[in-house]
PDB file of C-alpha atoms in Angstrom:
ATOM      1  CA  MET A  27     -10.764   9.765 -26.918  1.00  0.00           C
ATOM      2  CA  ARG A  28     -10.010   7.720 -23.908  1.00  0.00           C
ATOM      3  CA  LYS A  29      -8.720   4.366 -23.476  1.00  0.00           C
ATOM      4  CA  VAL A  30     -10.210   1.378 -21.081  1.00  0.00           C
ATOM      5  CA  ILE A  31      -7.426  -0.764 -19.785  1.00  0.00           C
ATOM      6  CA  ALA A  32      -8.284  -3.682 -17.135  1.00  0.00           C
ATOM      7  CA  SER A  33      -5.424  -4.298 -14.680  1.00  0.00           C
ATOM      8  CA  VAL A  34      -6.216  -7.984 -13.131  1.00  0.00           C
ATOM      9  CA  PHE A  35      -4.231 -10.005 -10.830  1.00  0.00           C
ATOM     10  CA  ILE A  36      -4.801 -13.741 -11.697  1.00  0.00           C
ATOM     11  CA  SER A  37      -3.290 -16.941 -10.896  1.00  0.00           C
ATOM     12  CA  VAL A  38      -1.571 -19.419 -12.992  1.00  0.00           C
ATOM     13  CA  ASP A  39      -4.815 -21.199 -12.492  1.00  0.00           C
ATOM     14  CA  GLY A  40      -7.095 -18.407 -13.776  1.00  0.00           C
ATOM     15  CA  VAL A  41      -8.424 -17.238 -10.199  1.00  0.00           C
ATOM     16  CA  PHE A  42      -8.579 -13.430  -9.603  1.00  0.00           C
ATOM     17  CA  GLU A  43     -11.167 -13.237  -6.736  1.00  0.00           C
ATOM     18  CA  ASP A  44      -9.877 -11.612  -3.407  1.00  0.00           C
ATOM     19  CA  PRO A  45      -6.355 -11.176  -4.456  1.00  0.00           C
ATOM     20  CA  SER A  46      -5.122 -11.051  -1.117  1.00  0.00           C
ATOM     21  CA  TRP A  47      -3.023 -13.766  -1.997  1.00  0.00           C
ATOM     22  CA  SER A  48      -0.949 -11.195  -4.412  1.00  0.00           C
ATOM     23  CA  MET A  49       0.736  -9.744  -1.830  1.00  0.00           C
ATOM     24  CA  PRO A  50       3.925 -12.088  -1.647  1.00  0.00           C
ATOM     25  CA  PHE A  51       4.813 -11.204  -5.144  1.00  0.00           C
ATOM     26  CA  TRP A  52       4.436  -7.429  -4.368  1.00  0.00           C
ATOM     27  CA  ASN A  53       7.833  -5.553  -4.763  1.00  0.00           C
ATOM     28  CA  ALA A  54       9.432  -2.371  -6.233  1.00  0.00           C
ATOM     29  CA  GLU A  55       9.115  -3.234  -9.920  1.00  0.00           C
ATOM     30  CA  ALA A  56       5.078  -4.144  -9.247  1.00  0.00           C
ATOM     31  CA  GLU A  57       4.982  -1.064  -7.275  1.00  0.00           C
ATOM     32  CA  GLU A  58       6.741   1.256 -10.285  1.00  0.00           C
ATOM     33  CA  PHE A  59       4.257  -0.529 -12.762  1.00  0.00           C
ATOM     34  CA  ALA A  60       1.125  -0.048 -10.563  1.00  0.00           C
ATOM     35  CA  GLY A  61       1.968   3.821 -10.383  1.00  0.00           C
ATOM     36  CA  ALA A  62       2.527   4.466 -13.814  1.00  0.00           C
ATOM     37  CA  GLN A  63      -0.476   2.666 -15.158  1.00  0.00           C
ATOM     38  CA  LEU A  64      -2.293   4.980 -12.387  1.00  0.00           C
ATOM     39  CA  ALA A  65      -0.779   8.262 -13.335  1.00  0.00           C
ATOM     40  CA  ALA A  66      -1.806   7.391 -16.935  1.00  0.00           C
ATOM     41  CA  ALA A  67      -5.512   7.016 -15.788  1.00  0.00           C
ATOM     42  CA  ASP A  68      -7.512  10.178 -14.656  1.00  0.00           C
ATOM     43  CA  ALA A  69     -10.438   7.875 -13.536  1.00  0.00           C
ATOM     44  CA  LEU A  70     -11.324   4.251 -12.382  1.00  0.00           C
ATOM     45  CA  LEU A  71     -14.387   2.304 -13.686  1.00  0.00           C
ATOM     46  CA  LEU A  72     -15.078  -0.378 -11.399  1.00  0.00           C
ATOM     47  CA  GLY A  73     -17.605  -3.284 -10.781  1.00  0.00           C
ATOM     48  CA  ARG A  74     -19.941  -2.852  -7.764  1.00  0.00           C
ATOM     49  CA  VAL A  75     -18.162  -5.883  -5.696  1.00  0.00           C
ATOM     50  CA  THR A  76     -14.595  -4.184  -6.711  1.00  0.00           C
ATOM     51  CA  TYR A  77     -15.808  -1.112  -5.405  1.00  0.00           C
ATOM     52  CA  GLU A  78     -17.287  -2.189  -2.103  1.00  0.00           C
ATOM     53  CA  GLY A  79     -13.871  -3.850  -1.491  1.00  0.00           C
ATOM     54  CA  MET A  80     -11.801  -1.118  -2.527  1.00  0.00           C
ATOM     55  CA  ALA A  81     -13.349   2.277  -1.059  1.00  0.00           C
ATOM     56  CA  PRO A  82     -13.060   1.292   2.558  1.00  0.00           C
ATOM     57  CA  ALA A  83      -9.616  -0.102   2.592  1.00  0.00           C
ATOM     58  CA  TRP A  84      -8.127   3.180   0.508  1.00  0.00           C
ATOM     59  CA  THR A  85      -9.997   5.819   2.487  1.00  0.00           C
ATOM     60  CA  ALA A  86      -8.758   3.979   5.531  1.00  0.00           C
ATOM     61  CA  ARG A  87      -5.354   4.702   4.196  1.00  0.00           C
ATOM     62  CA  ALA A  88      -6.099   8.393   3.487  1.00  0.00           C
ATOM     63  CA  GLU A  89      -4.221   9.915   6.940  1.00  0.00           C
ATOM     64  CA  GLY A  90      -0.502  10.328   6.269  1.00  0.00           C
ATOM     65  CA  ALA A  91      -1.217   9.005   2.818  1.00  0.00           C
ATOM     66  CA  ASP A  92       1.683   8.383   0.020  1.00  0.00           C
ATOM     67  CA  ALA A  93       1.210  10.001  -3.363  1.00  0.00           C
ATOM     68  CA  GLY A  94      -0.065   7.026  -4.690  1.00  0.00           C
ATOM     69  CA  THR A  95      -2.725   6.556  -1.881  1.00  0.00           C
ATOM     70  CA  GLU A  96      -3.767  10.181  -2.397  1.00  0.00           C
ATOM     71  CA  ARG A  97      -4.422   9.671  -6.235  1.00  0.00           C
ATOM     72  CA  MET A  98      -6.163   6.669  -5.686  1.00  0.00           C
ATOM     73  CA  ASN A  99      -8.382   8.536  -3.336  1.00  0.00           C
ATOM     74  CA  ALA A 100      -8.871  11.677  -5.488  1.00  0.00           C
ATOM     75  CA  LEU A 101      -9.774  10.106  -8.650  1.00  0.00           C
ATOM     76  CA  PRO A 102     -13.133   9.826  -9.934  1.00  0.00           C
ATOM     77  CA  LYS A 103     -14.632   6.704  -9.970  1.00  0.00           C
ATOM     78  CA  TYR A 104     -17.303   5.222 -12.153  1.00  0.00           C
ATOM     79  CA  VAL A 105     -19.055   2.012 -10.586  1.00  0.00           C
ATOM     80  CA  VAL A 106     -21.388  -0.424 -12.851  1.00  0.00           C
ATOM     81  CA  GLY A 107     -24.268  -1.480 -10.837  1.00  0.00           C
ATOM     82  CA  SER A 108     -26.459  -0.356  -8.407  1.00  0.00           C
ATOM     83  CA  SER A 109     -26.111  -0.511  -4.957  1.00  0.00           C
ATOM     84  CA  THR A 110     -28.243   0.572  -1.938  1.00  0.00           C
ATOM     85  CA  ALA A 111     -25.449   2.639  -0.282  1.00  0.00           C
ATOM     86  CA  ALA A 112     -25.049   6.408  -1.498  1.00  0.00           C
ATOM     87  CA  PRO A 113     -21.899   6.973  -3.764  1.00  0.00           C
ATOM     88  CA  GLU A 114     -18.930   7.701  -1.581  1.00  0.00           C
ATOM     89  CA  TRP A 115     -15.121   7.687  -2.533  1.00  0.00           C
ATOM     90  CA  ASN A 116     -15.713  10.075  -5.585  1.00  0.00           C
ATOM     91  CA  ALA A 117     -18.036   7.778  -7.222  1.00  0.00           C
ATOM     92  CA  THR A 118     -20.736   7.975  -9.590  1.00  0.00           C
ATOM     93  CA  PHE A 119     -22.754   4.626  -9.911  1.00  0.00           C
ATOM     94  CA  LEU A 120     -24.036   3.944 -13.679  1.00  0.00           C
ATOM     95  CA  THR A 121     -27.044   2.111 -13.778  1.00  0.00           C
ATOM     96  CA  GLY A 122     -28.139   2.436 -17.479  1.00  0.00           C
ATOM     97  CA  ASP A 123     -27.018   0.888 -20.624  1.00  0.00           C
ATOM     98  CA  LEU A 124     -23.430  -0.191 -19.852  1.00  0.00           C
ATOM     99  CA  ALA A 125     -22.381  -0.144 -23.568  1.00  0.00           C
ATOM    100  CA  ALA A 126     -23.949   3.358 -24.172  1.00  0.00           C
ATOM    101  CA  GLU A 127     -22.428   4.721 -20.957  1.00  0.00           C
ATOM    102  CA  VAL A 128     -18.991   3.555 -21.368  1.00  0.00           C
ATOM    103  CA  THR A 129     -18.695   4.730 -24.742  1.00  0.00           C
ATOM    104  CA  ALA A 130     -19.776   7.998 -23.666  1.00  0.00           C
ATOM    105  CA  LEU A 131     -16.994   7.918 -20.994  1.00  0.00           C
ATOM    106  CA  LYS A 132     -14.374   6.991 -23.680  1.00  0.00           C
ATOM    107  CA  ARG A 133     -15.463   9.767 -26.147  1.00  0.00           C
ATOM    108  CA  GLN A 134     -14.441  12.550 -23.264  1.00  0.00           C
ATOM    109  CA  ASP A 135     -10.852  13.658 -23.497  1.00  0.00           C
ATOM    110  CA  GLY A 136      -8.454  12.694 -20.858  1.00  0.00           C
ATOM    111  CA  GLY A 137      -6.381   9.815 -19.839  1.00  0.00           C
ATOM    112  CA  ASP A 138      -7.088   6.134 -19.608  1.00  0.00           C
ATOM    113  CA  LEU A 139     -10.307   4.797 -17.596  1.00  0.00           C
ATOM    114  CA  LEU A 140      -8.597   2.116 -15.428  1.00  0.00           C
ATOM    115  CA  VAL A 141     -10.296  -1.012 -14.711  1.00  0.00           C
ATOM    116  CA  TYR A 142      -9.157  -3.333 -11.421  1.00  0.00           C
ATOM    117  CA  GLY A 143     -10.181  -6.722 -10.758  1.00  0.00           C
ATOM    118  CA  SER A 144     -14.136  -6.457 -11.636  1.00  0.00           C
ATOM    119  CA  GLY A 145     -14.613  -9.802 -13.503  1.00  0.00           C
ATOM    120  CA  ARG A 146     -17.886  -9.184 -14.687  1.00  0.00           C
ATOM    121  CA  LEU A 147     -17.252  -5.980 -16.156  1.00  0.00           C
ATOM    122  CA  VAL A 148     -14.245  -7.118 -17.850  1.00  0.00           C
ATOM    123  CA  ASN A 149     -15.858  -9.582 -19.716  1.00  0.00           C
ATOM    124  CA  ALA A 150     -18.843  -7.293 -20.485  1.00  0.00           C
ATOM    125  CA  LEU A 151     -16.426  -4.585 -21.918  1.00  0.00           C
ATOM    126  CA  ILE A 152     -14.756  -7.676 -24.083  1.00  0.00           C
ATOM    127  CA  GLU A 153     -18.274  -8.552 -25.177  1.00  0.00           C
ATOM    128  CA  HIS A 154     -19.127  -5.011 -26.451  1.00  0.00           C
ATOM    129  CA  ASP A 155     -15.780  -4.297 -27.774  1.00  0.00           C
ATOM    130  CA  LEU A 156     -14.855  -1.604 -25.211  1.00  0.00           C
ATOM    131  CA  LEU A 157     -11.782  -2.988 -23.790  1.00  0.00           C
ATOM    132  CA  ASP A 158      -8.717  -1.298 -25.166  1.00  0.00           C
ATOM    133  CA  GLU A 159      -6.076  -3.141 -23.192  1.00  0.00           C
ATOM    134  CA  LEU A 160      -6.118  -6.434 -20.796  1.00  0.00           C
ATOM    135  CA  ARG A 161      -3.313  -6.406 -18.707  1.00  0.00           C
ATOM    136  CA  LEU A 162      -3.156  -9.864 -16.567  1.00  0.00           C
ATOM    137  CA  TRP A 163      -0.830  -9.696 -13.463  1.00  0.00           C
ATOM    138  CA  THR A 164      -0.122 -13.482 -13.643  1.00  0.00           C
ATOM    139  CA  LEU A 165       1.265 -14.666 -10.595  1.00  0.00           C
ATOM    140  CA  PRO A 166       2.917 -17.920 -10.188  1.00  0.00           C
ATOM    141  CA  VAL A 167       0.650 -19.337  -7.407  1.00  0.00           C
ATOM    142  CA  VAL A 168      -2.418 -22.026  -8.151  1.00  0.00           C
ATOM    143  CA  GLN A 169      -5.090 -20.928  -6.147  1.00  0.00           C
ATOM    144  CA  GLY A 170      -7.454 -24.285  -6.795  1.00  0.00           C
ATOM    145  CA  LYS A 171     -10.276 -22.435  -5.677  1.00  0.00           C
ATOM    146  CA  GLY A 172     -12.115 -19.303  -6.600  1.00  0.00           C
ATOM    147  CA  ARG A 173     -13.743 -17.030  -8.973  1.00  0.00           C
ATOM    148  CA  ARG A 174     -11.972 -17.399 -12.360  1.00  0.00           C
ATOM    149  CA  LEU A 175     -11.881 -14.396 -14.685  1.00  0.00           C
ATOM    150  CA  PHE A 176     -12.897 -16.211 -17.776  1.00  0.00           C
ATOM    151  CA  GLY A 177     -15.733 -18.697 -17.461  1.00  0.00           C
ATOM    152  CA  GLU A 178     -17.882 -21.072 -19.668  1.00  0.00           C
ATOM    153  CA  ASP A 179     -19.909 -17.824 -20.604  1.00  0.00           C
ATOM    154  CA  SER A 180     -17.172 -15.271 -21.440  1.00  0.00           C
ATOM    155  CA  PRO A 181     -17.540 -13.913 -24.795  1.00  0.00           C
ATOM    156  CA  VAL A 182     -14.958 -15.443 -27.278  1.00  0.00           C
ATOM    157  CA  LYS A 183     -12.740 -12.915 -28.478  1.00  0.00           C
ATOM    158  CA  THR A 184      -8.969 -13.096 -30.199  1.00  0.00           C
ATOM    159  CA  LEU A 185      -6.602 -11.032 -28.278  1.00  0.00           C
ATOM    160  CA  ARG A 186      -3.103  -9.663 -29.837  1.00  0.00           C
ATOM    161  CA  PRO A 187      -0.191  -9.977 -27.224  1.00  0.00           C
ATOM    162  CA  VAL A 188       1.354  -6.431 -26.617  1.00  0.00           C
ATOM    163  CA  GLY A 189       3.827  -6.908 -24.158  1.00  0.00           C
ATOM    164  CA  THR A 190       5.390  -8.550 -20.869  1.00  0.00           C
ATOM    165  CA  THR A 191       6.535  -6.765 -18.164  1.00  0.00           C
ATOM    166  CA  VAL A 192       8.559  -9.095 -15.516  1.00  0.00           C
ATOM    167  CA  LEU A 193       8.457  -7.613 -11.908  1.00  0.00           C
ATOM    168  CA  GLY A 194      11.714  -8.422 -10.552  1.00  0.00           C
ATOM    169  CA  ASP A 195      12.677 -11.887  -9.326  1.00  0.00           C
ATOM    170  CA  SER A 196       9.093 -12.595  -7.540  1.00  0.00           C
ATOM    171  CA  GLY A 197       8.256 -14.645 -10.753  1.00  0.00           C
ATOM    172  CA  ALA A 198       5.306 -12.463 -11.611  1.00  0.00           C
ATOM    173  CA  GLN A 199       4.739 -11.222 -14.706  1.00  0.00           C
ATOM    174  CA  VAL A 200       2.419  -8.584 -16.546  1.00  0.00           C
ATOM    175  CA  HIS A 201       0.979  -9.592 -19.838  1.00  0.00           C
ATOM    176  CA  ALA A 202      -0.904  -7.215 -22.017  1.00  0.00           C
ATOM    177  CA  TYR A 203      -3.166  -7.940 -24.871  1.00  0.00           C
ATOM    178  CA  VAL A 204      -5.123  -5.849 -27.109  1.00  0.00           C
ATOM    179  CA  PRO A 205      -8.472  -6.782 -28.793  1.00  0.00           C
ATOM    180  CA  LEU A 206      -7.504  -8.219 -32.429  1.00  0.00           C
ATOM    181  CA  ALA A 207      -9.087  -6.004 -34.920  1.00  0.00           C
ATOM    182  CA  ALA A 208     -12.025  -7.613 -37.043  1.00  0.00           C
ATOM    183  CA  GLY A 209     -11.152  -8.036 -40.520  1.00  0.00           C
TER     184      GLY A 209
END
C-alpha cells in the first residue's frame, strides 16, 4: 500500500504561498533531503494551482537536465481538480470524489504519492484521513502576508512528531508529523 506524503515549504508565520522566498535556504542538505523523498515516490499528487505553476517551470528545465529534473519530469502526476487545459507533463486529472480516488491510488502497489505545496489538497487529505505524513519545511522567515497552509476552516486533527531534519546552517528544518491514530 502506498503512502501519501505532503512536503510543504512554510514560513514561521505559516505562509506557504509562492515559495520563491525559500530559495535563500536551499543548500546541499536541502537538495539531498529533497532528492531522497523524490526517489521514494513513484508519482506526484498535486492540486491544480500547484500543477499549473510547476509544469512549465520543470519542463523548461528538461534540456540538459540533471537526474532530479529528469525524475521530476518523468513521474506520473495526479492532479486534483478540473482544468480547461489538456493534461500535460504526464498528468491525469482527478475530477471525481477526492477520497475515493486517492484511496484507490493508495491501494496500488508502489512508492509514495508525493504532494508538493497544494494547500487545499493537503487540508482535504487531512480531513479525510488520507495523509500518512506531513513534512513541513519550516524556513526562518516571516512573510507577513500570503496564504497560510492552515486557516480557520482547516480540519482539527492531532499529529504526532516523528522527526526533525536540520538542513545545514541555513536555519531551515523539516519537521515530520504523522496523524495520531484515533482510539
